[in-house]
Amino acid sequence: ALARSKAANLVLCGVQSTEDLFGQLVPYIGALLGWPHVSGSSRLGIEGSALRVTQERGGGIAATYEITLPAVIGVQTASKAPRYVSGSKLREASKTAIGKAPSEPARFERSAEIVALRMPGQRGTGENLGDNPENVAERLASILAAKGFAGV
């Protein structure tokens, strides 16, 4: 891996996928390298030889971890908009060469075995109850009564 050949001790990745807050790239790279990893981080800090990582959870809850380097961190979107770079710095950066490295196929040991695959069984069909609240309530009451729910 490029991280090992360049003797990197910290890999930063974007974290969000289109359908999930915690995408799979960070744990995948962490597993490839055998390094600890944290996704959804909103704050990083160094404390001695440890990396202190605050991870966003749902509903405004956050968890803070201390992990050793090397590590892979999935970075959450910043809460403040980034500052703009001056034109002279942009021109200077545009002259910097971007290196390329060959990709290597990932090699994992199989940790699960597929025992069987089959199509799901046929199930009953649903019923559209309409959009009139009185009719919906009446139909629900009759369905529940037919299923043995007394007092409906």
C-alpha positions as a printed Julia matrix, in Angstrom:
152×3 Matrix{Float64}:
   0.0     0.0     0.0
   1.11    3.53   -0.73
   0.67    4.5     2.93
   3.31    1.95    3.95
   5.76    2.76    1.15
   5.62    6.48    2.01
   5.92    5.7     5.75
   2.68    7.57    6.45
   1.22    7.31    9.91
  -2.13    8.99    9.24
  -4.56    8.47    6.36
  -7.49   10.89    6.07
 -10.55    9.98    4.0
 -13.95   11.43    3.28
 -16.54    9.49    5.2
 -20.02    9.94    3.76
 -21.48    7.8     1.04
 -24.67    8.67   -0.79
 -26.8     6.46    1.43
 -24.87    6.29    4.69
 -23.06    8.55    7.15
 -20.39    5.95    7.79
 -19.2     4.78    4.38
 -17.1     1.63    4.01
 -13.83    3.15    2.74
 -12.33    3.94    6.16
 -12.83    0.48    7.72
 -11.75   -1.13    4.44
  -8.44    0.77    4.34
  -7.97    0.25    8.08
  -8.4    -3.51    7.61
  -6.02   -3.58    4.63
  -3.33   -1.8     6.62
  -4.12   -3.44    9.96
  -4.44    0.03   11.53
  -7.08    1.37   13.93
  -9.77    3.45   12.25
 -12.55    5.88   13.19
 -15.26    7.11   10.81
 -17.33   10.28   11.09
 -14.74   12.31   12.98
 -15.38   16.0    13.54
 -12.33   16.9    15.63
  -8.75   15.63   15.78
  -6.03   16.43   18.26
  -2.68   15.05   19.38
  -2.31   14.21   23.05
   1.17   12.88   23.77
   1.71    9.99   21.35
  -2.04    9.37   20.95
  -4.51   10.79   18.49
  -7.68   12.1    20.15
 -10.65   11.71   17.77
 -14.19   12.99   18.32
 -16.74   10.97   16.35
 -20.17   12.31   15.45
 -23.09   10.07   16.32
 -26.75   10.59   15.52
 -28.91   13.09   17.41
 -26.1    15.46   18.41
 -24.22   12.82   20.41
 -20.43   12.57   20.1
 -17.91   10.0    21.31
 -14.22   10.7    21.89
 -11.53    8.06   21.34
  -7.79    7.97   21.93
  -6.01    5.81   19.39
  -2.38    5.19   18.57
  -0.79    6.08   15.27
  -0.68    4.89   12.55
  -4.43    5.24   11.97
  -7.1     5.78    9.31
  -9.61    8.58   10.0
 -12.85    9.34    8.16
 -13.34   13.11    8.27
 -16.82   14.62    8.58
 -17.77   17.8     6.72
 -16.52   20.94    8.46
 -19.03   22.96   10.49
 -17.57   26.2     9.11
 -17.06   26.98    5.44
 -13.39   26.78    4.39
 -11.47   29.99    3.88
 -10.55   30.87    0.32
  -6.98   30.45   -0.87
  -5.24   33.47   -2.37
  -4.57   33.49   -6.11
  -0.78   33.41   -5.65
  -1.03   30.27   -3.49
  -3.29   28.63   -6.1
  -0.76   29.36   -8.87
   2.04   28.0    -6.68
   0.07   24.83   -5.91
  -0.84   24.31   -9.58
   2.87   23.85  -10.39
   3.24   21.02   -7.86
   3.49   17.58   -9.44
   0.94   15.0    -8.35
   2.52   11.58   -8.0
   1.01    8.33   -9.22
   1.28    4.87   -7.7
   0.2     1.53   -9.11
  -2.82   -0.03   -7.46
  -2.62   -3.45   -5.87
  -5.51   -5.88   -5.62
  -6.75   -6.32   -2.06
  -6.17   -9.73   -0.56
  -8.37  -10.81    2.33
  -8.79  -14.23    3.83
 -12.33  -15.45    3.5
 -14.05  -15.03    6.87
 -17.53  -16.23    5.88
 -18.87  -19.1     3.85
 -22.04  -19.04    1.74
 -24.05  -22.09    2.71
 -27.12  -21.54    0.5
 -28.82  -18.98   -1.71
 -32.5   -19.03   -2.56
 -35.23  -16.72   -3.74
 -37.56  -15.4    -1.03
 -40.84  -17.27   -0.66
 -44.08  -15.93   -2.1
 -45.91  -13.64    0.29
 -49.41  -12.23    0.36
 -50.23   -8.98   -1.35
 -50.87   -5.68    0.39
 -54.06   -3.68    0.32
 -54.32    0.02   -0.39
 -56.67    1.47    2.22
 -57.23    4.73    0.33
 -56.88    8.28    1.56
 -60.24    8.92    3.25
 -59.59    8.76    7.03
 -63.06    7.44    7.87
 -62.87    4.64    5.28
 -59.32    3.75    6.37
 -60.35    3.55   10.03
 -63.4     1.42    9.17
 -61.36   -0.96    7.0
 -58.6    -1.27    9.64
 -61.2    -2.08   12.29
 -62.67   -4.84   10.11
 -59.21   -6.3     9.35
 -58.29   -6.35   13.05
 -61.65   -7.87   14.01
 -61.18  -10.6    11.38
 -57.76  -11.38   12.92
 -59.35  -11.85   16.33
 -58.57   -8.54   18.0
 -61.67   -8.07   20.15
 -63.06   -4.69   21.13
 -62.07   -3.02   17.88
